[in-house]
Structure formats: C-alpha cells, structure tokens
GROMACS .gro file of C-alpha atoms in nm:
model
  444
    1UNK     CA    1  -1.724   6.855   5.422
    2UNK     CA    2  -1.690   6.847   5.798
    3UNK     CA    3  -2.063   6.920   5.832
    4UNK     CA    4  -2.149   6.622   5.612
    5UNK     CA    5  -1.935   6.390   5.820
    6UNK     CA    6  -2.106   6.516   6.137
    7UNK     CA    7  -2.444   6.434   5.978
    8UNK     CA    8  -2.331   6.078   5.911
    9UNK     CA    9  -2.186   6.037   6.259
   10UNK     CA   10  -2.512   6.142   6.425
   11UNK     CA   11  -2.731   5.924   6.199
   12UNK     CA   12  -2.560   5.598   6.280
   13UNK     CA   13  -2.602   5.639   6.657
   14UNK     CA   14  -2.890   5.387   6.640
   15UNK     CA   15  -2.648   5.098   6.649
   16UNK     CA   16  -2.407   5.231   6.910
   17UNK     CA   17  -2.431   5.024   7.229
   18UNK     CA   18  -2.123   5.166   7.399
   19UNK     CA   19  -1.760   5.078   7.411
   20UNK     CA   20  -1.653   4.772   7.604
   21UNK     CA   21  -1.336   4.665   7.780
   22UNK     CA   22  -1.098   4.432   7.599
   23UNK     CA   23  -0.777   4.248   7.677
   24UNK     CA   24  -0.463   4.232   7.465
   25UNK     CA   25  -0.343   3.922   7.287
   26UNK     CA   26   0.012   3.871   7.175
   27UNK     CA   27   0.046   3.695   6.840
   28UNK     CA   28   0.202   3.386   6.998
   29UNK     CA   29  -0.117   3.289   7.188
   30UNK     CA   30  -0.464   3.201   7.059
   31UNK     CA   31  -0.758   3.412   7.170
   32UNK     CA   32  -0.927   3.317   7.496
   33UNK     CA   33  -1.259   3.144   7.430
   34UNK     CA   34  -1.585   3.337   7.470
   35UNK     CA   35  -1.421   3.677   7.520
   36UNK     CA   36  -1.366   3.964   7.283
   37UNK     CA   37  -0.989   3.991   7.253
   38UNK     CA   38  -0.756   4.232   7.077
   39UNK     CA   39  -0.501   4.071   6.847
   40UNK     CA   40  -0.178   4.245   6.749
   41UNK     CA   41   0.086   4.154   6.495
   42UNK     CA   42  -0.162   3.982   6.264
   43UNK     CA   43   0.015   4.073   5.940
   44UNK     CA   44   0.045   4.351   5.682
   45UNK     CA   45  -0.144   4.655   5.809
   46UNK     CA   46  -0.056   4.974   5.618
   47UNK     CA   47  -0.308   5.198   5.797
   48UNK     CA   48  -0.259   5.064   6.151
   49UNK     CA   49  -0.618   4.946   6.202
   50UNK     CA   50  -0.694   4.731   6.508
   51UNK     CA   51  -0.823   4.375   6.526
   52UNK     CA   52  -1.070   4.233   6.779
   53UNK     CA   53  -1.157   3.865   6.774
   54UNK     CA   54  -1.442   3.658   6.916
   55UNK     CA   55  -1.399   3.279   6.928
   56UNK     CA   56  -1.697   3.090   7.079
   57UNK     CA   57  -1.652   2.823   7.346
   58UNK     CA   58  -1.741   2.548   7.100
   59UNK     CA   59  -1.639   2.529   6.735
   60UNK     CA   60  -1.700   2.262   6.472
   61UNK     CA   61  -1.412   2.121   6.270
   62UNK     CA   62  -1.307   2.377   6.005
   63UNK     CA   63  -1.525   2.665   6.132
   64UNK     CA   64  -1.643   2.954   5.919
   65UNK     CA   65  -1.526   3.315   5.965
   66UNK     CA   66  -1.734   3.632   5.963
   67UNK     CA   67  -1.586   3.983   5.944
   68UNK     CA   68  -1.823   4.239   6.102
   69UNK     CA   69  -1.732   4.596   6.006
   70UNK     CA   70  -1.850   4.892   6.214
   71UNK     CA   71  -2.013   5.221   6.114
   72UNK     CA   72  -1.866   5.574   6.139
   73UNK     CA   73  -1.803   5.679   6.502
   74UNK     CA   74  -1.801   5.311   6.596
   75UNK     CA   75  -1.537   5.055   6.680
   76UNK     CA   76  -1.493   4.680   6.674
   77UNK     CA   77  -1.597   4.648   7.041
   78UNK     CA   78  -1.901   4.874   6.986
   79UNK     CA   79  -2.017   4.664   6.691
   80UNK     CA   80  -1.962   4.352   6.902
   81UNK     CA   81  -2.183   4.479   7.184
   82UNK     CA   82  -2.447   4.648   6.965
   83UNK     CA   83  -2.528   4.368   6.719
   84UNK     CA   84  -2.640   4.005   6.732
   85UNK     CA   85  -2.342   3.846   6.555
   86UNK     CA   86  -2.173   3.734   6.879
   87UNK     CA   87  -2.485   3.550   6.998
   88UNK     CA   88  -2.527   3.388   6.657
   89UNK     CA   89  -2.161   3.281   6.664
   90UNK     CA   90  -2.223   3.112   6.999
   91UNK     CA   91  -2.527   2.933   6.859
   92UNK     CA   92  -2.385   2.821   6.525
   93UNK     CA   93  -2.013   2.799   6.592
   94UNK     CA   94  -1.831   3.048   6.370
   95UNK     CA   95  -1.551   3.297   6.446
   96UNK     CA   96  -1.613   3.673   6.424
   97UNK     CA   97  -1.348   3.935   6.345
   98UNK     CA   98  -1.435   4.293   6.445
   99UNK     CA   99  -1.192   4.535   6.273
  100UNK     CA  100  -1.154   4.885   6.421
  101UNK     CA  101  -1.042   5.187   6.222
  102UNK     CA  102  -0.822   5.449   6.385
  103UNK     CA  103  -0.899   5.731   6.143
  104UNK     CA  104  -1.056   6.057   6.265
  105UNK     CA  105  -1.430   6.003   6.287
  106UNK     CA  106  -1.377   5.625   6.277
  107UNK     CA  107  -1.494   5.594   5.916
  108UNK     CA  108  -1.337   5.346   5.675
  109UNK     CA  109  -1.135   5.439   5.369
  110UNK     CA  110  -1.364   5.347   5.079
  111UNK     CA  111  -1.257   5.626   4.845
  112UNK     CA  112  -0.881   5.621   4.786
  113UNK     CA  113  -0.708   5.443   4.499
  114UNK     CA  114  -0.527   5.228   4.754
  115UNK     CA  115  -0.857   5.116   4.908
  116UNK     CA  116  -1.017   5.031   4.573
  117UNK     CA  117  -0.737   4.806   4.449
  118UNK     CA  118  -0.653   4.442   4.520
  119UNK     CA  119  -0.346   4.437   4.744
  120UNK     CA  120  -0.345   4.817   4.764
  121UNK     CA  121  -0.215   5.018   5.055
  122UNK     CA  122  -0.516   5.097   5.272
  123UNK     CA  123  -0.773   4.950   5.514
  124UNK     CA  124  -0.882   4.649   5.302
  125UNK     CA  125  -0.528   4.510   5.319
  126UNK     CA  126  -0.529   4.514   5.699
  127UNK     CA  127  -0.873   4.351   5.718
  128UNK     CA  128  -0.768   4.077   5.479
  129UNK     CA  129  -0.454   4.019   5.688
  130UNK     CA  130  -0.682   3.961   5.987
  131UNK     CA  131  -0.876   3.702   5.790
  132UNK     CA  132  -0.565   3.516   5.681
  133UNK     CA  133  -0.433   3.519   6.038
  134UNK     CA  134  -0.753   3.358   6.166
  135UNK     CA  135  -0.771   3.110   5.879
  136UNK     CA  136  -0.425   2.982   5.961
  137UNK     CA  137  -0.454   3.007   6.340
  138UNK     CA  138  -0.783   2.819   6.370
  139UNK     CA  139  -0.773   2.594   6.058
  140UNK     CA  140  -1.095   2.744   5.926
  141UNK     CA  141  -1.289   2.653   5.614
  142UNK     CA  142  -1.149   2.912   5.373
  143UNK     CA  143  -1.447   2.860   5.141
  144UNK     CA  144  -1.674   2.996   5.418
  145UNK     CA  145  -1.536   3.342   5.489
  146UNK     CA  146  -1.795   3.622   5.486
  147UNK     CA  147  -1.817   3.994   5.558
  148UNK     CA  148  -2.095   4.221   5.677
  149UNK     CA  149  -2.112   4.584   5.783
  150UNK     CA  150  -2.333   4.885   5.847
  151UNK     CA  151  -2.310   5.231   5.686
  152UNK     CA  152  -1.936   5.294   5.641
  153UNK     CA  153  -1.893   4.924   5.719
  154UNK     CA  154  -2.144   4.842   5.444
  155UNK     CA  155  -1.940   5.051   5.202
  156UNK     CA  156  -1.635   4.851   5.310
  157UNK     CA  157  -1.830   4.527   5.257
  158UNK     CA  158  -1.884   4.627   4.894
  159UNK     CA  159  -1.518   4.722   4.859
  160UNK     CA  160  -1.385   4.400   5.013
  161UNK     CA  161  -1.596   4.182   4.782
  162UNK     CA  162  -1.458   4.376   4.486
  163UNK     CA  163  -1.094   4.378   4.602
  164UNK     CA  164  -1.080   4.022   4.737
  165UNK     CA  165  -1.323   3.787   4.559
  166UNK     CA  166  -1.062   3.517   4.622
  167UNK     CA  167  -1.100   3.560   5.000
  168UNK     CA  168  -1.471   3.624   5.064
  169UNK     CA  169  -1.758   3.391   4.968
  170UNK     CA  170  -2.030   3.648   5.032
  171UNK     CA  171  -2.129   3.974   5.194
  172UNK     CA  172  -2.427   4.147   5.358
  173UNK     CA  173  -2.429   4.526   5.334
  174UNK     CA  174  -2.663   4.724   5.559
  175UNK     CA  175  -2.738   5.076   5.424
  176UNK     CA  176  -2.430   5.117   5.204
  177UNK     CA  177  -2.339   5.237   4.855
  178UNK     CA  178  -2.195   5.058   4.550
  179UNK     CA  179  -1.825   4.979   4.527
  180UNK     CA  180  -1.634   5.288   4.399
  181UNK     CA  181  -1.934   5.521   4.451
  182UNK     CA  182  -1.731   5.720   4.707
  183UNK     CA  183  -1.423   5.710   4.485
  184UNK     CA  184  -1.190   6.006   4.527
  185UNK     CA  185  -1.227   6.268   4.256
  186UNK     CA  186  -0.953   6.493   4.389
  187UNK     CA  187  -0.634   6.451   4.580
  188UNK     CA  188  -0.264   6.394   4.542
  189UNK     CA  189  -0.193   6.138   4.266
  190UNK     CA  190   0.140   6.061   4.435
  191UNK     CA  191  -0.046   5.949   4.748
  192UNK     CA  192  -0.293   5.673   4.655
  193UNK     CA  193  -0.386   5.635   5.021
  194UNK     CA  194  -0.527   5.988   5.035
  195UNK     CA  195  -0.905   6.007   5.081
  196UNK     CA  196  -1.139   6.254   4.918
  197UNK     CA  197  -1.357   6.265   5.229
  198UNK     CA  198  -1.734   6.293   5.208
  199UNK     CA  199  -1.882   6.236   4.862
  200UNK     CA  200  -2.208   6.431   4.861
  201UNK     CA  201  -2.316   6.321   4.513
  202UNK     CA  202  -2.295   5.955   4.608
  203UNK     CA  203  -2.445   6.003   4.953
  204UNK     CA  204  -2.739   6.192   4.804
  205UNK     CA  205  -2.807   5.918   4.549
  206UNK     CA  206  -2.702   6.128   4.252
  207UNK     CA  207  -2.443   5.884   4.113
  208UNK     CA  208  -2.615   5.668   3.853
  209UNK     CA  209  -2.441   5.426   3.619
  210UNK     CA  210  -2.538   5.137   3.398
  211UNK     CA  211  -2.515   4.787   3.539
  212UNK     CA  212  -2.218   4.719   3.311
  213UNK     CA  213  -2.036   5.032   3.430
  214UNK     CA  214  -2.087   4.935   3.794
  215UNK     CA  215  -1.981   4.579   3.718
  216UNK     CA  216  -1.668   4.699   3.542
  217UNK     CA  217  -1.581   4.905   3.851
  218UNK     CA  218  -1.578   4.586   4.056
  219UNK     CA  219  -1.383   4.390   3.796
  220UNK     CA  220  -1.127   4.671   3.764
  221UNK     CA  221  -1.050   4.641   4.136
  222UNK     CA  222  -0.881   4.308   4.063
  223UNK     CA  223  -0.786   4.298   3.695
  224UNK     CA  224  -0.733   3.951   3.557
  225UNK     CA  225  -0.934   3.769   3.825
  226UNK     CA  226  -1.143   3.493   3.666
  227UNK     CA  227  -1.253   3.289   3.967
  228UNK     CA  228  -1.586   3.263   4.147
  229UNK     CA  229  -1.741   3.590   4.260
  230UNK     CA  230  -1.891   3.629   4.612
  231UNK     CA  231  -2.267   3.646   4.663
  232UNK     CA  232  -2.425   3.965   4.801
  233UNK     CA  233  -2.718   4.052   5.027
  234UNK     CA  234  -2.824   4.418   5.034
  235UNK     CA  235  -3.034   4.608   5.290
  236UNK     CA  236  -3.165   4.966   5.277
  237UNK     CA  237  -3.440   5.180   5.432
  238UNK     CA  238  -3.659   5.382   5.199
  239UNK     CA  239  -3.633   5.699   5.411
  240UNK     CA  240  -3.254   5.694   5.460
  241UNK     CA  241  -3.141   6.057   5.433
  242UNK     CA  242  -2.773   5.992   5.508
  243UNK     CA  243  -2.700   5.744   5.229
  244UNK     CA  244  -2.995   5.790   4.994
  245UNK     CA  245  -3.219   5.497   4.904
  246UNK     CA  246  -3.123   5.539   4.536
  247UNK     CA  247  -2.792   5.372   4.626
  248UNK     CA  248  -2.984   5.050   4.696
  249UNK     CA  249  -3.091   5.021   4.333
  250UNK     CA  250  -2.742   5.103   4.212
  251UNK     CA  251  -2.598   4.826   4.434
  252UNK     CA  252  -2.848   4.580   4.288
  253UNK     CA  253  -2.742   4.679   3.937
  254UNK     CA  254  -2.377   4.636   4.028
  255UNK     CA  255  -2.390   4.294   4.189
  256UNK     CA  256  -2.639   4.136   3.949
  257UNK     CA  257  -2.403   4.237   3.669
  258UNK     CA  258  -2.096   4.107   3.851
  259UNK     CA  259  -2.267   3.774   3.919
  260UNK     CA  260  -2.415   3.749   3.571
  261UNK     CA  261  -2.785   3.738   3.662
  262UNK     CA  262  -3.085   3.941   3.552
  263UNK     CA  263  -3.188   4.259   3.732
  264UNK     CA  264  -3.545   4.124   3.725
  265UNK     CA  265  -3.626   3.943   4.051
  266UNK     CA  266  -3.714   3.574   4.026
  267UNK     CA  267  -3.899   3.583   4.358
  268UNK     CA  268  -4.042   3.845   4.594
  269UNK     CA  269  -4.182   3.810   4.946
  270UNK     CA  270  -4.234   4.008   5.267
  271UNK     CA  271  -4.060   3.843   5.567
  272UNK     CA  272  -4.210   4.116   5.788
  273UNK     CA  273  -4.464   4.393   5.724
  274UNK     CA  274  -4.292   4.665   5.524
  275UNK     CA  275  -3.991   4.448   5.434
  276UNK     CA  276  -3.976   4.360   5.063
  277UNK     CA  277  -3.724   4.086   4.985
  278UNK     CA  278  -3.621   4.005   4.628
  279UNK     CA  279  -3.414   3.717   4.488
  280UNK     CA  280  -3.193   3.746   4.180
  281UNK     CA  281  -3.056   3.449   3.985
  282UNK     CA  282  -3.242   3.171   4.167
  283UNK     CA  283  -3.489   3.112   4.450
  284UNK     CA  284  -3.261   2.916   4.684
  285UNK     CA  285  -3.187   3.021   5.041
  286UNK     CA  286  -2.848   3.148   4.919
  287UNK     CA  287  -2.907   3.309   4.578
  288UNK     CA  288  -2.639   3.510   4.395
  289UNK     CA  289  -2.802   3.838   4.501
  290UNK     CA  290  -3.074   3.910   4.755
  291UNK     CA  291  -3.210   4.254   4.844
  292UNK     CA  292  -3.433   4.370   5.130
  293UNK     CA  293  -3.605   4.709   5.112
  294UNK     CA  294  -3.754   4.844   5.438
  295UNK     CA  295  -4.045   5.087   5.403
  296UNK     CA  296  -4.030   5.392   5.626
  297UNK     CA  297  -3.691   5.301   5.779
  298UNK     CA  298  -3.404   5.547   5.790
  299UNK     CA  299  -3.031   5.515   5.849
  300UNK     CA  300  -3.059   5.277   6.143
  301UNK     CA  301  -2.974   4.923   6.031
  302UNK     CA  302  -2.921   4.647   6.129
  303UNK     CA  303  -3.237   4.620   6.338
  304UNK     CA  304  -3.329   4.326   6.558
  305UNK     CA  305  -3.347   3.996   6.370
  306UNK     CA  306  -3.171   4.117   6.057
  307UNK     CA  307  -2.831   3.975   6.152
  308UNK     CA  308  -2.995   3.631   6.169
  309UNK     CA  309  -3.125   3.675   5.813
  310UNK     CA  310  -2.773   3.765   5.699
  311UNK     CA  311  -2.634   3.454   5.868
  312UNK     CA  312  -2.899   3.246   5.692
  313UNK     CA  313  -2.800   3.400   5.358
  314UNK     CA  314  -2.441   3.297   5.426
  315UNK     CA  315  -2.557   2.945   5.512
  316UNK     CA  316  -2.402   2.964   5.860
  317UNK     CA  317  -2.717   2.860   6.048
  318UNK     CA  318  -2.712   2.492   5.958
  319UNK     CA  319  -2.560   2.360   6.282
  320UNK     CA  320  -2.637   2.453   6.640
  321UNK     CA  321  -2.337   2.428   6.871
  322UNK     CA  322  -2.420   2.343   7.232
  323UNK     CA  323  -2.239   2.543   7.500
  324UNK     CA  324  -1.976   2.356   7.694
  325UNK     CA  325  -2.060   2.313   8.065
  326UNK     CA  326  -1.689   2.312   8.145
  327UNK     CA  327  -1.608   2.632   7.957
  328UNK     CA  328  -1.408   2.885   8.160
  329UNK     CA  329  -1.600   3.180   8.298
  330UNK     CA  330  -1.529   3.514   8.130
  331UNK     CA  331  -1.309   3.757   8.319
  332UNK     CA  332  -1.483   4.051   8.489
  333UNK     CA  333  -1.378   4.280   8.204
  334UNK     CA  334  -1.527   4.056   7.934
  335UNK     CA  335  -1.808   4.220   7.738
  336UNK     CA  336  -1.989   3.892   7.672
  337UNK     CA  337  -2.359   3.966   7.733
  338UNK     CA  338  -2.415   3.644   7.929
  339UNK     CA  339  -2.127   3.699   8.172
  340UNK     CA  340  -2.157   3.846   8.522
  341UNK     CA  341  -2.115   4.222   8.525
  342UNK     CA  342  -1.891   4.368   8.794
  343UNK     CA  343  -2.134   4.661   8.824
  344UNK     CA  344  -2.447   4.444   8.838
  345UNK     CA  345  -2.634   4.419   9.168
  346UNK     CA  346  -2.610   4.102   9.374
  347UNK     CA  347  -2.851   3.836   9.247
  348UNK     CA  348  -3.201   3.880   9.382
  349UNK     CA  349  -3.379   3.570   9.516
  350UNK     CA  350  -3.561   3.519   9.186
  351UNK     CA  351  -3.680   3.698   8.875
  352UNK     CA  352  -3.466   3.966   8.713
  353UNK     CA  353  -3.361   4.330   8.733
  354UNK     CA  354  -3.296   4.587   8.459
  355UNK     CA  355  -3.071   4.893   8.444
  356UNK     CA  356  -3.028   5.158   8.175
  357UNK     CA  357  -2.715   5.333   8.046
  358UNK     CA  358  -2.781   5.638   7.828
  359UNK     CA  359  -2.573   5.790   7.548
  360UNK     CA  360  -2.749   6.124   7.491
  361UNK     CA  361  -2.710   6.419   7.258
  362UNK     CA  362  -2.921   6.727   7.184
  363UNK     CA  363  -3.257   6.590   7.076
  364UNK     CA  364  -3.189   6.216   7.097
  365UNK     CA  365  -3.039   5.924   7.282
  366UNK     CA  366  -2.936   5.559   7.266
  367UNK     CA  367  -3.027   5.344   7.567
  368UNK     CA  368  -2.840   5.023   7.651
  369UNK     CA  369  -3.042   4.805   7.889
  370UNK     CA  370  -2.881   4.532   8.100
  371UNK     CA  371  -3.110   4.253   8.217
  372UNK     CA  372  -2.974   4.052   8.513
  373UNK     CA  373  -3.118   3.718   8.623
  374UNK     CA  374  -3.169   3.655   8.993
  375UNK     CA  375  -3.061   3.352   9.193
  376UNK     CA  376  -3.235   3.120   8.944
  377UNK     CA  377  -3.208   3.100   8.567
  378UNK     CA  378  -3.483   3.263   8.361
  379UNK     CA  379  -3.624   3.150   8.027
  380UNK     CA  380  -3.764   3.480   7.911
  381UNK     CA  381  -3.798   3.840   8.026
  382UNK     CA  382  -3.978   4.167   7.969
  383UNK     CA  383  -3.819   4.502   8.059
  384UNK     CA  384  -4.046   4.803   8.108
  385UNK     CA  385  -3.983   5.175   8.143
  386UNK     CA  386  -4.170   5.503   8.119
  387UNK     CA  387  -4.041   5.764   7.876
  388UNK     CA  388  -4.027   6.129   7.979
  389UNK     CA  389  -4.277   6.365   7.821
  390UNK     CA  390  -4.167   6.447   7.468
  391UNK     CA  391  -3.947   6.137   7.439
  392UNK     CA  392  -4.014   5.853   7.194
  393UNK     CA  393  -3.864   5.523   7.082
  394UNK     CA  394  -3.769   5.511   6.713
  395UNK     CA  395  -3.593   5.173   6.688
  396UNK     CA  396  -3.465   4.885   6.900
  397UNK     CA  397  -3.233   4.585   6.866
  398UNK     CA  398  -3.196   4.249   7.041
  399UNK     CA  399  -3.552   4.288   7.178
  400UNK     CA  400  -3.910   4.323   7.054
  401UNK     CA  401  -4.054   4.660   7.151
  402UNK     CA  402  -4.412   4.742   7.253
  403UNK     CA  403  -4.507   5.110   7.240
  404UNK     CA  404  -4.319   5.421   7.133
  405UNK     CA  405  -4.411   5.678   7.400
  406UNK     CA  406  -4.518   5.685   7.761
  407UNK     CA  407  -4.508   5.338   7.918
  408UNK     CA  408  -4.312   5.105   7.686
  409UNK     CA  409  -4.180   4.751   7.721
  410UNK     CA  410  -3.930   4.522   7.550
  411UNK     CA  411  -3.940   4.141   7.535
  412UNK     CA  412  -3.648   3.910   7.463
  413UNK     CA  413  -3.590   3.765   7.118
  414UNK     CA  414  -3.512   3.400   7.050
  415UNK     CA  415  -3.141   3.407   7.121
  416UNK     CA  416  -3.128   3.603   7.449
  417UNK     CA  417  -3.430   3.489   7.649
  418UNK     CA  418  -3.247   3.227   7.854
  419UNK     CA  419  -3.017   3.385   8.114
  420UNK     CA  420  -2.829   3.182   8.373
  421UNK     CA  421  -2.857   3.270   8.743
  422UNK     CA  422  -2.667   3.591   8.818
  423UNK     CA  423  -2.580   3.645   8.453
  424UNK     CA  424  -2.673   3.929   8.218
  425UNK     CA  425  -2.786   4.002   7.867
  426UNK     CA  426  -2.830   4.335   7.689
  427UNK     CA  427  -3.054   4.504   7.435
  428UNK     CA  428  -3.081   4.860   7.315
  429UNK     CA  429  -3.314   5.120   7.172
  430UNK     CA  430  -3.286   5.466   7.019
  431UNK     CA  431  -3.522   5.757   7.049
  432UNK     CA  432  -3.591   6.126   7.041
  433UNK     CA  433  -3.599   6.349   7.347
  434UNK     CA  434  -3.409   6.279   7.668
  435UNK     CA  435  -3.471   5.908   7.729
  436UNK     CA  436  -3.551   5.712   8.048
  437UNK     CA  437  -3.300   5.639   8.324
  438UNK     CA  438  -3.455   5.338   8.500
  439UNK     CA  439  -3.640   5.019   8.411
  440UNK     CA  440  -3.805   4.717   8.571
  441UNK     CA  441  -3.786   4.353   8.467
  442UNK     CA  442  -4.033   4.064   8.479
  443UNK     CA  443  -3.904   3.709   8.427
  444UNK     CA  444  -4.084   3.416   8.269
   0.00000   0.00000   0.00000
C-alpha cells in the first residue's frame, strides 16, 4: 500500500510549484486583500484541516466562491502558486478557498464512511465549513459556489458534489475517479473516519458499474435530497497510469445519470489538437456535464489554459474586474505572483530577468521560473534556457513552451504577460533528467 501511495505522490509532481509563505488571520478580521492568508476558527473541522483564502483587490457585489483542492503531496499554498486560479480571480473578481489537508502524504480522505456522507465526520465537513464562513463573511452569491481539484483533489471534487449538492453549483475534476470509487472495503466499523488507504482496483480502472449504480452512490451520500444537482466538468489524460483513463468513462456515466441526461454526447469538438471535448444534455457554454479527453497526456493536469476553461464552464468569466490603483502593496512574504520578491534582483534599467528554482528527484524535476520586470513595465516576455544533455521538458503551465530538449523557450500566456516595473510573475515546467539552473528573459 505504501508503494502505491509513493507512486501517486511522484506522479503529481507536475503541478507542484513550491510552498509559499503565508500569514495568519484570526477569525475576527477579514482577510487582507490580494494576499494568500490562513484563516483559523472557521467552523466545524473534525479532521483539523487548514484553510487558506485569496480575496482579490476588487470584488463585484455578491461575488462567487471557488474552492481549489490540491493533489497528494500538495498544500493549499502550493496549489495557489502552481495553478492559474489566483490570476483568474484577479481578472474576474471571485474569491478562492485553498484547503490544506494535514494527513500523512497530504492526500484527502475520499474513502471513509465519514467522508462519503452528508454532514459526516471527515474532510468534506471542514471544507464546507470554510465555504459557509466565506459566504457569511463576504456576503457572496451562494448560488455561485464551485469546486475544482486535481488528482486527490479531483476525487474530493466528486465527493463534495455528492455530499453537498445544496452547497456547490458545479465542479471541475482534473484526473480523478468517480464518487465512492475509493470507498473503504475494510476497516473498523466503529470508526467511520478510518480510511482504507490506496484502492488499487479503482486506481487501475478495474471498478466498473452501471450508470444507475454510480448515480445511486451519489444519491446515497445525501439520502432524501431532492433539490438541484451541481453540474460537472471532467478532465483526463489517455495515458494516465496513476488513475487509469477508464475512470474518466465511469465518471461520465455517474454524472450523466445523476443529472438525468443521456450518455450520448450532443456535441463534440477539439479546442486544441488532441483535446476531445464532449457535451452532455445541451450545447450551451455551461451544460449539465462536459468532458475533455487529452490524447497522450498522463497524470499531469491541470495544464496551462485549462483552469480558464473550467472558469468558463462555471460561468465566472463574464465580468472583468479592473485592478484598483490605490490597492495596498502586498507584504514581502506575500506569494502573489505580481508582487515584488524580496529575493529578486534590483530592477534593471529595462527589459526583464529570469531565475529558476528546481525541485528535483531521481530522474525528474519541476522548475519554477520567476520573471522580473526591469525599471519599466513590460507587456510580454519570453524566457529561454538550455537543458542539460539527457534532460527534457514534458509539460508546462502558465506559459507556452517551445521545444522539449536542448535550447527551449517559454512565452507568457494571456493573463501574465503584463508585469509592472520591478514586479514578478511565475510559470513552471516539469521534465526528465536533471533540469536547468539558469534562464534569460526577453521583454516585449
């Protein structure tokens, strides 16, 4: 069992961008704007999980809330720094909650009886307490509360939609498994919070049920519930060897049944080469179920641009919120990508600089690249580096990559091209081999 967990922990390294510093918030004070902040005393929390909150500088009246749930080995701050949800929150004006598990291995409980029951006694209760805290604290639109997650966080996304259809309006699960697929098959009946650990049959795609059986599993998580069910967007790579691609089809069966629509797609397109997107129920921008299959992609989601597609599925991209010129500057310990970094070099007269931080292991690495603008703002950038012999790039996020070996470069995406004078932004990439240690930057 321990070996299987180690396999999962190594596979999800593609979306690790490093831990970041945070400050502590007492329950009596609202979170500081534009900084990732830890919140304590947010409500019922049977497993002692931690809450990190990001509130943009500018919010519309009755803002929406997104819960972004990390992968195994991750944390709330790591998911904050390694995904695009913070930048999208700045652009569109919604609040993001980043829960953090404290369990060994930092995986979520998606297997115990307490986790798979409405108002049970495990992680979903604590996450829902975070949501209710934010809803009350910031007078949010309770009809626009959503959840997304990767790997273990995707499993939790499935579980939360099953346990709390009265709280969440929709979810986006990146490389997960159906609700209850990891359900405990052994343990102490007197301890419903006990986990079964790794479920090899589910992980290997060997758990197959009818659509009705999967749907009943969701409905049994909250017996008697008759209200509206949340919509679901599903993502999976065809070569995922950690959580087998077969789970993608089982998730589609589950959520089409729950939402009462046919398993036959009503529309199919390819938003990018190799990405097959299917609609179920209707062809609107926010259908009951949407599924995106990625040819030749393994256990490394979400990739660059995919968070934006999830936000569009939620309907959170309808309003652009302009940054406030009078907003307070983040503190030196703030992880906000556009804030000055205390370790960054002094601004150069113009252009930009780039530096690399490596998280390496035997045979692979994750590189986090910090791009720093000079004395003048820049409106676009390209970072370049040369990989050591035998090293290759396998995936990247928050940048568009060019090349996989030798001399490679990365260009900004739409949301992080503009960097104020002396400020920074970050992107990352994963690869095999030892990885580069330095980079150059060209501004546009």
